[in-house]
Tab-separated table of C-alpha atoms and ligand atoms in Angstrom:
chain	number	residue	atom	x	y	z
A	1075	MET	CA	22.388	3.294	9.409
A	1076	PHE	CA	21.107	0.208	11.241
A	1077	VAL	CA	18.240	-1.851	9.852
A	1078	ASP	CA	16.359	-4.315	12.042
A	1079	VAL	CA	15.207	-6.738	9.341
A	1080	HIS	CA	12.880	-8.727	11.577
A	1081	ALA	CA	10.671	-7.321	14.306
A	1082	HIS	CA	7.111	-7.866	15.547
A	1083	LEU	CA	5.930	-4.348	16.313
A	1084	ASP	CA	2.341	-5.607	16.167
A	1085	ASP	CA	2.940	-7.751	19.257
A	1086	LYS	CA	0.682	-7.124	22.236
A	1087	ALA	CA	3.828	-6.570	24.325
A	1088	PHE	CA	3.911	-3.124	22.632
A	1089	ASP	CA	0.233	-2.289	23.128
A	1090	GLY	CA	0.892	-0.053	26.133
A	1091	ASP	CA	3.571	2.169	24.581
A	1092	ARG	CA	3.900	1.389	20.861
A	1093	GLU	CA	4.029	5.054	19.829
A	1094	GLN	CA	6.863	5.710	22.261
A	1095	VAL	CA	8.786	2.660	20.987
A	1096	LEU	CA	8.328	3.967	17.432
A	1097	GLU	CA	9.530	7.431	18.451
A	1098	ASN	CA	12.639	5.834	19.989
A	1099	ILE	CA	13.282	4.008	16.724
A	1100	ARG	CA	12.919	7.268	14.816
A	1101	ALA	CA	15.297	9.007	17.237
A	1102	ALA	CA	17.846	6.198	16.740
A	1103	GLY	CA	17.761	6.941	12.994
A	1104	MET	CA	17.133	3.340	12.021
A	1105	LEU	CA	14.828	1.385	9.721
A	1106	VAL	CA	12.680	-1.548	10.862
A	1107	VAL	CA	11.018	-4.343	8.928
A	1108	THR	CA	8.037	-5.627	10.901
A	1109	ALA	CA	6.588	-9.038	10.080
A	1110	GLY	CA	3.036	-10.325	10.292
A	1111	SER	CA	2.188	-13.721	11.787
A	1112	ASP	CA	-1.332	-14.089	10.400
A	1113	VAL	CA	-3.701	-12.093	8.178
A	1114	GLU	CA	-4.722	-9.701	10.931
A	1115	THR	CA	-1.203	-8.887	12.155
A	1116	SER	CA	-0.009	-8.635	8.546
A	1117	ARG	CA	-2.658	-5.978	7.938
A	1118	PHE	CA	-1.594	-4.182	11.120
A	1119	SER	CA	2.054	-4.292	9.984
A	1120	VAL	CA	1.151	-2.699	6.656
A	1121	GLU	CA	-0.805	0.015	8.482
A	1122	LEU	CA	2.246	0.777	10.647
A	1123	ALA	CA	4.422	0.972	7.540
A	1124	ARG	CA	1.985	3.420	5.944
A	1125	LYS	CA	2.048	5.593	9.031
A	1126	TYR	CA	5.801	5.627	9.749
A	1127	ASP	CA	8.296	6.280	6.965
A	1128	PHE	CA	11.067	4.277	8.709
A	1129	VAL	CA	8.900	1.141	9.027
A	1130	TYR	CA	8.552	-1.510	6.294
A	1131	ALA	CA	6.360	-4.600	6.405
A	1132	CYS	CA	6.245	-8.290	5.570
A	1133	VAL	CA	2.988	-10.194	5.265
A	1134	GLY	CA	2.543	-13.889	5.972
A	1135	VAL	CA	1.148	-16.679	8.096
A	1136	HIS	CA	3.564	-18.075	10.715
A	1137	PRO	CA	3.672	-21.880	11.165
A	1138	HIS	CA	2.129	-21.486	14.643
A	1139	GLU	CA	-0.938	-19.916	12.985
A	1140	ALA	CA	-1.054	-22.180	9.917
A	1141	GLY	CA	-3.849	-24.353	11.327
A	1142	LYS	CA	-6.033	-21.287	11.859
A	1143	ALA	CA	-5.455	-19.637	8.474
A	1144	PRO	CA	-8.764	-18.626	6.856
A	1145	LYS	CA	-9.633	-20.223	3.503
A	1146	ASP	CA	-8.956	-16.998	1.593
A	1147	TYR	CA	-5.680	-16.133	3.372
A	1148	LEU	CA	-3.624	-16.221	0.159
A	1149	GLU	CA	-5.957	-13.692	-1.489
A	1150	GLU	CA	-5.716	-11.463	1.581
A	1151	LEU	CA	-1.913	-11.612	1.621
A	1152	LYS	CA	-1.762	-10.960	-2.113
A	1153	GLU	CA	-3.900	-7.863	-1.696
A	1154	LEU	CA	-1.772	-6.576	1.209
A	1155	ALA	CA	1.443	-7.256	-0.717
A	1156	LYS	CA	0.380	-4.659	-3.292
A	1157	ASP	CA	1.487	-1.943	-0.890
A	1158	PRO	CA	4.905	-0.678	-2.033
A	1159	LYS	CA	6.185	-0.835	1.556
A	1160	VAL	CA	5.706	-4.598	1.715
A	1161	LEU	CA	9.188	-6.017	1.140
A	1162	ALA	CA	8.680	-9.751	1.547
A	1163	ILE	CA	6.351	-12.634	2.374
A	1164	GLY	CA	6.959	-13.601	6.010
A	1165	GLU	CA	7.199	-14.772	8.558
A	1166	ILE	CA	6.572	-18.219	7.122
A	1167	GLY	CA	8.111	-21.642	7.648
A	1168	LEU	CA	7.999	-24.734	9.831
A	1169	ASP	CA	8.115	-25.199	13.596
A	1170	TYR	CA	8.430	-28.811	14.750
A	1171	TYR	CA	9.553	-27.744	18.227
A	1172	TYR	CA	6.219	-26.306	19.382
A	1173	GLU	CA	4.157	-27.913	16.602
A	1174	PHE	CA	1.150	-25.682	17.360
A	1175	SER	CA	-0.190	-26.576	13.904
A	1176	GLU	CA	-0.149	-30.071	12.423
A	1177	ARG	CA	3.016	-30.675	10.388
A	1178	ARG	CA	1.063	-31.544	7.251
A	1179	ILE	CA	-0.857	-28.227	7.462
A	1180	GLN	CA	2.337	-26.271	8.198
A	1181	GLN	CA	3.979	-27.746	5.103
A	1182	LYS	CA	0.993	-26.946	2.883
A	1183	VAL	CA	0.652	-23.342	4.079
A	1184	PHE	CA	4.434	-22.850	3.831
A	1185	LEU	CA	4.631	-24.072	0.238
A	1186	GLU	CA	1.589	-22.045	-0.827
A	1187	GLN	CA	3.162	-18.869	0.532
A	1188	LEU	CA	6.534	-19.590	-1.087
A	1189	GLU	CA	4.698	-19.958	-4.386
A	1190	LEU	CA	2.835	-16.712	-3.735
A	1191	ALA	CA	6.156	-14.919	-3.100
A	1192	GLU	CA	7.597	-16.380	-6.284
A	1193	SER	CA	4.563	-15.253	-8.296
A	1194	LEU	CA	4.826	-11.715	-6.836
A	1195	ASN	CA	8.596	-11.613	-7.295
A	1196	LEU	CA	9.117	-10.980	-3.560
A	1197	PRO	CA	11.693	-12.537	-1.222
A	1198	VAL	CA	10.681	-14.574	1.848
A	1199	ILE	CA	11.416	-14.462	5.583
A	1200	ILE	CA	11.825	-18.004	6.910
A	1201	HIS	CA	11.226	-19.435	10.386
A	1202	ASP	CA	12.769	-22.908	10.776
A	1203	ARG	CA	12.722	-24.488	14.203
A	1204	GLU	CA	13.844	-28.116	14.369
A	1205	ALA	CA	12.566	-28.656	10.832
A	1206	HIS	CA	15.808	-28.158	8.890
A	1207	GLN	CA	15.432	-30.873	6.261
A	1208	ASP	CA	11.763	-30.275	5.439
A	1209	THR	CA	12.315	-26.499	5.295
A	1210	LEU	CA	15.134	-26.909	2.790
A	1211	ASP	CA	13.215	-29.481	0.724
A	1212	ILE	CA	10.080	-27.324	0.482
A	1213	ILE	CA	12.088	-24.195	-0.394
A	1214	LYS	CA	13.845	-26.129	-3.170
A	1215	LYS	CA	10.522	-27.473	-4.423
A	1216	SER	CA	9.048	-23.947	-4.583
A	1217	GLY	CA	11.810	-22.577	-6.809
A	1218	ILE	CA	12.148	-19.431	-4.672
A	1219	SER	CA	15.579	-17.866	-4.994
A	1220	ARG	CA	15.692	-14.933	-2.548
A	1221	GLY	CA	15.113	-14.809	1.164
A	1222	LEU	CA	16.229	-14.507	4.741
A	1223	MET	CA	16.745	-17.350	7.205
A	1224	HIS	CA	15.590	-15.491	10.291
A	1225	CYS	CA	17.030	-16.393	13.705
A	1226	TYR	CA	19.177	-18.939	11.901
A	1227	SER	CA	19.909	-21.975	14.075
A	1228	GLY	CA	21.188	-24.482	11.510
A	1229	SER	CA	24.738	-25.585	10.843
A	1230	VAL	CA	27.311	-23.746	8.739
A	1231	GLU	CA	27.125	-26.684	6.284
A	1232	LEU	CA	23.361	-26.214	5.832
A	1233	ALA	CA	23.949	-22.483	5.432
A	1234	GLN	CA	26.094	-23.239	2.376
A	1235	GLU	CA	23.022	-24.823	0.759
A	1236	TYR	CA	21.042	-21.658	1.417
A	1237	ILE	CA	23.802	-19.423	0.090
A	1238	LYS	CA	23.635	-21.395	-3.170
A	1239	LEU	CA	19.883	-20.698	-3.225
A	1240	GLY	CA	20.481	-16.935	-2.809
A	1241	PHE	CA	19.570	-16.645	0.869
A	1242	TYR	CA	20.746	-14.359	3.684
A	1243	PHE	CA	20.900	-14.965	7.444
A	1244	SER	CA	20.088	-13.116	10.623
A	1245	LEU	CA	21.041	-14.450	14.030
A	1246	GLY	CA	19.347	-12.164	16.549
A	1247	GLY	CA	19.905	-11.819	20.269
A	1248	ALA	CA	20.634	-15.542	20.666
A	1249	ILE	CA	24.166	-14.767	19.533
A	1250	THR	CA	24.790	-13.112	22.915
A	1251	PHE	CA	23.644	-16.172	24.899
A	1252	LYS	CA	26.360	-18.250	26.534
A	1253	ASN	CA	25.025	-21.593	25.259
A	1254	ALA	CA	24.365	-20.452	21.661
A	1255	LYS	CA	27.000	-22.568	19.957
A	1256	LYS	CA	25.593	-22.715	16.428
A	1257	PRO	CA	24.744	-19.000	16.009
A	1258	LYS	CA	28.227	-18.022	17.190
A	1259	GLU	CA	29.784	-20.478	14.761
A	1260	SER	CA	27.606	-19.131	11.933
A	1261	ALA	CA	28.592	-15.555	12.770
A	1262	ALA	CA	32.258	-16.502	12.711
A	1263	ARG	CA	32.199	-18.514	9.489
A	1264	LEU	CA	29.487	-17.142	7.188
A	1265	PRO	CA	30.391	-14.384	4.714
A	1266	LEU	CA	29.749	-11.032	6.389
A	1267	GLU	CA	27.809	-9.750	3.364
A	1268	ARG	CA	25.284	-12.564	3.923
A	1269	ILE	CA	24.513	-11.576	7.524
A	1270	LEU	CA	21.756	-9.074	8.351
A	1271	LEU	CA	20.711	-7.681	11.749
A	1272	GLU	CA	17.481	-8.560	13.490
A	1273	THR	CA	15.955	-8.404	16.961
A	1274	ASP	CA	12.815	-10.576	16.526
A	1275	CYS	CA	11.466	-8.247	19.203
A	1276	PRO	CA	9.687	-8.470	21.584
A	1277	TYR	CA	11.426	-11.862	21.806
A	1278	LEU	CA	15.087	-12.875	22.148
A	1279	THR	CA	16.340	-9.898	24.122
A	1280	PRO	CA	20.152	-9.820	23.926
A	1281	GLU	CA	22.464	-9.838	26.925
A	1282	PRO	CA	22.790	-7.831	29.131
A	1283	PHE	CA	19.071	-6.971	28.855
A	1284	ARG	CA	17.812	-10.571	28.866
A	1285	GLY	CA	14.542	-10.993	30.751
A	1286	ARG	CA	13.227	-7.612	29.593
A	1287	ARG	CA	11.114	-6.881	26.501
A	1288	ASN	CA	13.235	-6.581	23.380
A	1289	ASP	CA	12.896	-3.683	20.924
A	1290	PRO	CA	14.692	-2.610	17.729
A	1291	THR	CA	16.980	-0.108	19.439
A	1292	ASN	CA	18.751	-3.030	21.144
B	1788	NI	NI1	9.817	-13.611	14.273
């Protein structure tokens, strides 16, 4: 059985035909873990998981949304995480490529959510874009010891650090792109039992479907 460990089924790209996409996932006999990006989409993800037995959820505030997080966001996430179908806190992390939220705010919101995950005994789903050192430092500071480096784009050497910390990796559709040197190297050299499958849909559509909307059945 295939498990897509990182999808965004809440995304507006699915608004027109979400039920059909979900039926296709059911027909494919797979499981999907859908991740929130803020409080609202986290709540939506939990609702989807309640409605569909093959859907599981993660709740969290993405670094892009960190600057807009409401004051009580940790309380909200904690409440949502009580649902037994919530598997992790995510997607959380740092994004210095787009830097939609100030770095200082991203770091604060990231650490707070790592600490929340630790207190709830849940793993984390990490987004790290061009913020490798700070991501590693903050994870170490938090004491968290279980998680997934989603759409992993770091080096194999950095991956060894994460393996020591108890982390797993997913590479996503980027692995099919011609110029994706690091993901291909990671796939070749990381232990197979540390690699999970993800789409990050609707983003990162793999070849030969690139340019179209991605979905878990890819
Ligand atoms: Ni994602």
